[in-house]
PDB file of C-alpha atoms in Angstrom:
ATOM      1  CA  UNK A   1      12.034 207.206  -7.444  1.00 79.00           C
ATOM      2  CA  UNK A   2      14.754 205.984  -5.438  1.00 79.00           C
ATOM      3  CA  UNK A   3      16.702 202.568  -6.173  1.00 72.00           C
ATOM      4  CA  UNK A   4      16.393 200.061  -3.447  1.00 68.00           C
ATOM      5  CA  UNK A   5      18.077 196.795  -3.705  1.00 67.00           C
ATOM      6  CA  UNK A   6      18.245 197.901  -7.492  1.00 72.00           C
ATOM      7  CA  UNK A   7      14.481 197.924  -7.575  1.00 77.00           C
ATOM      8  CA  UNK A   8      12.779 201.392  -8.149  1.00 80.00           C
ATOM      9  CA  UNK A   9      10.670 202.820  -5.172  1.00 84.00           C
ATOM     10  CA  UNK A  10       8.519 205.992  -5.299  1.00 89.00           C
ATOM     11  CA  UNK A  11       9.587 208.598  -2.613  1.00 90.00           C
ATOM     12  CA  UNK A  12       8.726 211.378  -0.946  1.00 90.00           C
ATOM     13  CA  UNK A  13      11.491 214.111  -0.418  1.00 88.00           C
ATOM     14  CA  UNK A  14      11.333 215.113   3.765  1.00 87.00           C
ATOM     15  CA  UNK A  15      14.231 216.753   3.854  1.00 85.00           C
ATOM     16  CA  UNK A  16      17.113 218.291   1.915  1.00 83.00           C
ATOM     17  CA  UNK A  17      20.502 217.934   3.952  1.00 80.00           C
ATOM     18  CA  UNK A  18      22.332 221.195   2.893  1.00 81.00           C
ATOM     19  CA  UNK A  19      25.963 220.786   1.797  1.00 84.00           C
ATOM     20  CA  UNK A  20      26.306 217.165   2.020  1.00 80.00           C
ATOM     21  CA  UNK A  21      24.444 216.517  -1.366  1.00 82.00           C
ATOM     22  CA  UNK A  22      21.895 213.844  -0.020  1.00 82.00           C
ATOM     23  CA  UNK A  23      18.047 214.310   1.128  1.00 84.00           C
ATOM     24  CA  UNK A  24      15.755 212.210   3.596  1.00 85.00           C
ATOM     25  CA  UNK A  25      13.125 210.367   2.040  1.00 87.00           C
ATOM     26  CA  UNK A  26      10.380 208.235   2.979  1.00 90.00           C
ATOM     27  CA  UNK A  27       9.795 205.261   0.472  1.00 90.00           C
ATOM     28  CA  UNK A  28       7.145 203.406  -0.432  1.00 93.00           C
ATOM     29  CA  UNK A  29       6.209 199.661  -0.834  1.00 93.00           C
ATOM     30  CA  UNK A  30       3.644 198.056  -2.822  1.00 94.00           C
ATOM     31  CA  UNK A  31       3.425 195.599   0.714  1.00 93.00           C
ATOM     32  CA  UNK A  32       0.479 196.262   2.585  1.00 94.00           C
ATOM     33  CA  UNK A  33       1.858 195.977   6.771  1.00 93.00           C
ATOM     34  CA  UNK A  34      -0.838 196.529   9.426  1.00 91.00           C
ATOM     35  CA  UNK A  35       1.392 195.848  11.993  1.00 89.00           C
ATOM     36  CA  UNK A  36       2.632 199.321  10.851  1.00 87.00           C
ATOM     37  CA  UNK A  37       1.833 202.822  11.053  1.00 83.00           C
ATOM     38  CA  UNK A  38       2.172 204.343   7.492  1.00 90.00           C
ATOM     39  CA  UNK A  39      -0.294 205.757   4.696  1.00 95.00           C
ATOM     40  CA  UNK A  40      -1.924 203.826   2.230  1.00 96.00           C
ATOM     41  CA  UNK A  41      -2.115 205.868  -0.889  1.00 97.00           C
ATOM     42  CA  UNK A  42      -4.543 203.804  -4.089  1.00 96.00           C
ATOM     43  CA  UNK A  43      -2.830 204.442  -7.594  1.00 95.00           C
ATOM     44  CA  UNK A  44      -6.571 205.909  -8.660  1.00 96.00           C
ATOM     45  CA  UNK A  45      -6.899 208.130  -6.123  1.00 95.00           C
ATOM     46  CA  UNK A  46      -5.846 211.879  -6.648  1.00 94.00           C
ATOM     47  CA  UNK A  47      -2.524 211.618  -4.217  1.00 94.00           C
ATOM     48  CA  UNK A  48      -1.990 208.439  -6.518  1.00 94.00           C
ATOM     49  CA  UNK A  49      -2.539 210.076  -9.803  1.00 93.00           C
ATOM     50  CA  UNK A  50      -0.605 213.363  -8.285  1.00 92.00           C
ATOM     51  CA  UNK A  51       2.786 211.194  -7.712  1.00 92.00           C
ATOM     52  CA  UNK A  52       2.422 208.791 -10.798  1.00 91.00           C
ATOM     53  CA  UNK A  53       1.968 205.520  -8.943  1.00 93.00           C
ATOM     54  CA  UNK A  54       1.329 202.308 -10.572  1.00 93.00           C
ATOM     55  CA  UNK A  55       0.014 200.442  -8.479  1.00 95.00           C
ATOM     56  CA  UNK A  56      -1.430 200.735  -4.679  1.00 97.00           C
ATOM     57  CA  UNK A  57       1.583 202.100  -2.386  1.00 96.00           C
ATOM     58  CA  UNK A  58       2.084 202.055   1.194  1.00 96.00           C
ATOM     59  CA  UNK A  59       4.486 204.364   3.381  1.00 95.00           C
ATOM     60  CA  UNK A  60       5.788 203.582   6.544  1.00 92.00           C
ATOM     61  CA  UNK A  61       8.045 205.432   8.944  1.00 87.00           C
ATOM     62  CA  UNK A  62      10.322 202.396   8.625  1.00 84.00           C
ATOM     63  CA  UNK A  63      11.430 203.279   5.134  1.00 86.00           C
ATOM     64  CA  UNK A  64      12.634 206.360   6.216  1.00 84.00           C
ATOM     65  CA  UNK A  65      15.951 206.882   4.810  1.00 83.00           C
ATOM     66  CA  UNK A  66      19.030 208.947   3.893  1.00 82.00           C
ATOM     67  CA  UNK A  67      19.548 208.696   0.333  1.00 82.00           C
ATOM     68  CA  UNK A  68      22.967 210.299  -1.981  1.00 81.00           C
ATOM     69  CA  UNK A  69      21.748 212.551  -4.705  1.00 80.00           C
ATOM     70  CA  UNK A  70      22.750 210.131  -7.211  1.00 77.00           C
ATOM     71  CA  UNK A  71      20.027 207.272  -5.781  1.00 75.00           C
ATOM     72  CA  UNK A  72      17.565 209.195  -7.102  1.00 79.00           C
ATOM     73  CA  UNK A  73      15.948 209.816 -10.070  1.00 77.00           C
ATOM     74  CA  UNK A  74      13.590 212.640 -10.131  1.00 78.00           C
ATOM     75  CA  UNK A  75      10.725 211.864 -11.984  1.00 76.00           C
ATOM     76  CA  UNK A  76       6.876 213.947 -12.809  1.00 71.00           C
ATOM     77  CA  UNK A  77       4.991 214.327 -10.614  1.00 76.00           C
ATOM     78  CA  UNK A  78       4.264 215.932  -7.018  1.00 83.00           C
ATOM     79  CA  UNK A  79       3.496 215.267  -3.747  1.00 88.00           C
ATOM     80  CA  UNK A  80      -0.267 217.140  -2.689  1.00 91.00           C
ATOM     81  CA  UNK A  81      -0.047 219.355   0.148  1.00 91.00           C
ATOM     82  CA  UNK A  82      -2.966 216.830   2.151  1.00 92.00           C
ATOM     83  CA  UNK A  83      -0.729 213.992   1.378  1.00 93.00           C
ATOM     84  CA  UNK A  84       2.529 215.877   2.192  1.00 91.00           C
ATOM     85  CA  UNK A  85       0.867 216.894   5.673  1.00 92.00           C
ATOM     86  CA  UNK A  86       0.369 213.633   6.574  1.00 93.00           C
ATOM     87  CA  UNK A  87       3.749 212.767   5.223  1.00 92.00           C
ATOM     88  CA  UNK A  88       5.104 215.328   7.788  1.00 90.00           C
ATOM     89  CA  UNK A  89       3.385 213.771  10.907  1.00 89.00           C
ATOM     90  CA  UNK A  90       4.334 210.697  10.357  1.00 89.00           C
ATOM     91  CA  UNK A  91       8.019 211.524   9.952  1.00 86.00           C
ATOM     92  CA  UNK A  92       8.046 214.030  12.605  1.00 85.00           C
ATOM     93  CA  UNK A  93       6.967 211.014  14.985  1.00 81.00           C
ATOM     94  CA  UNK A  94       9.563 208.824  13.548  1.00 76.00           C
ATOM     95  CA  UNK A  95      11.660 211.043  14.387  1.00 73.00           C
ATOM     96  CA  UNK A  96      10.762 211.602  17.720  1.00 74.00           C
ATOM     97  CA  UNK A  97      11.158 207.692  18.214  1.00 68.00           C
ATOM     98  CA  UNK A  98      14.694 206.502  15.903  1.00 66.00           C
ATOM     99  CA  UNK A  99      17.869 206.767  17.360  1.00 65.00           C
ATOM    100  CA  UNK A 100      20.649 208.916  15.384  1.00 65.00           C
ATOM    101  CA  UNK A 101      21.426 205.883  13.707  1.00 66.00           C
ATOM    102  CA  UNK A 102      18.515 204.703  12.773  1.00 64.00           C
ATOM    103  CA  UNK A 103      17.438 208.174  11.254  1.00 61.00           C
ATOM    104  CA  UNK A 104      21.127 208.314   9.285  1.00 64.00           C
ATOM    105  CA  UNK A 105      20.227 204.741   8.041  1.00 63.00           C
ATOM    106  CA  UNK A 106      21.771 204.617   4.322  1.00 62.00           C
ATOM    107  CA  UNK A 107      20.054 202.771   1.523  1.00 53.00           C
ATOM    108  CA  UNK A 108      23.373 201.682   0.495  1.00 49.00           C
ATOM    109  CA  UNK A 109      26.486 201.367   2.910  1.00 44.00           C
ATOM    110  CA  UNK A 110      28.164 204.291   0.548  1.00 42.00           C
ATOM    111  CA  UNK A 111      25.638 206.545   0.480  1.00 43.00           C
ATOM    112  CA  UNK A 112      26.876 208.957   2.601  1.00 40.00           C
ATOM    113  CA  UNK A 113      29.398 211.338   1.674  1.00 38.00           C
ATOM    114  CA  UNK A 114      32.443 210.773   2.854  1.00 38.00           C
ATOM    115  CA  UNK A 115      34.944 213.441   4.051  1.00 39.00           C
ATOM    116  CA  UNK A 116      37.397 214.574   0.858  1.00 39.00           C
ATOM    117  CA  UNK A 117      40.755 213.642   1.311  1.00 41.00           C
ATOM    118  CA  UNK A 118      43.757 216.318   1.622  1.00 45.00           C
ATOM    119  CA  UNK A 119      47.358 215.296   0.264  1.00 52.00           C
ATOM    120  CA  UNK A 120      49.120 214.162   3.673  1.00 54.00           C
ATOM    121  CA  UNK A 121      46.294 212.921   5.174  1.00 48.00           C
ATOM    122  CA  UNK A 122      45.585 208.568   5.566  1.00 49.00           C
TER     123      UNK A 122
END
């Protein structure tokens, strides 16, 4: 689950960013979009059972996002690997399409690490 707006979303992990303690995600929304691509996923279905939704979720290549460790909360439950490949081509196309900024996009303007500060420095 990741905190959005201080409203818990389920997510899938995409990515692990190594030694700057925050991971790519792509979030889901209980809004159903058809002007988007994304996949719908039905809380009763296997995939839905698999990652403990609640309700019917949707995930779009929009709510790709960089997320700091401490936005998440790591909860049971798992991804299935038909799910996750799907997952993957739709975020591999996303990525093919954002701009660096839009693929560093931050759920919260301090999410990303900054660099640590050395006495002497400003």
């Amino acid at each position: 689950m990741v905190d959005v707006g201080g409203k818990p979303h389920p997510a899938i992990v995409v990515r692990l960013v190594p030694g700057e303690e925050r991971l790519v995600v792509l979030c889901g929304t209980g809004t159903q979009r058809f002007e988007l691509a994304g996949i719908p996923v039905q809380s009763h279905s296997a995939a839905g059972k698999a990652l403990r939704l609640t309700k019917d979720t949707y995930f779009y290549a929009t709510n790709l996002r960089s997320v700091r460790l401490g936005h998440v909360e790591v909860r049971e439950g798992y991804c299935p690997p038909s799910l996750f490949l799907q997952v993957r081509y739709l975020v591999e196309g996303a990525l093919m399409v954002l701009s660096a900024a839009e693929q560093e996009k931050d759920l919260s303007e301090d999410a990303r690490p900054r660099p640590i500060q050395t006495p002497g420095q400003t």
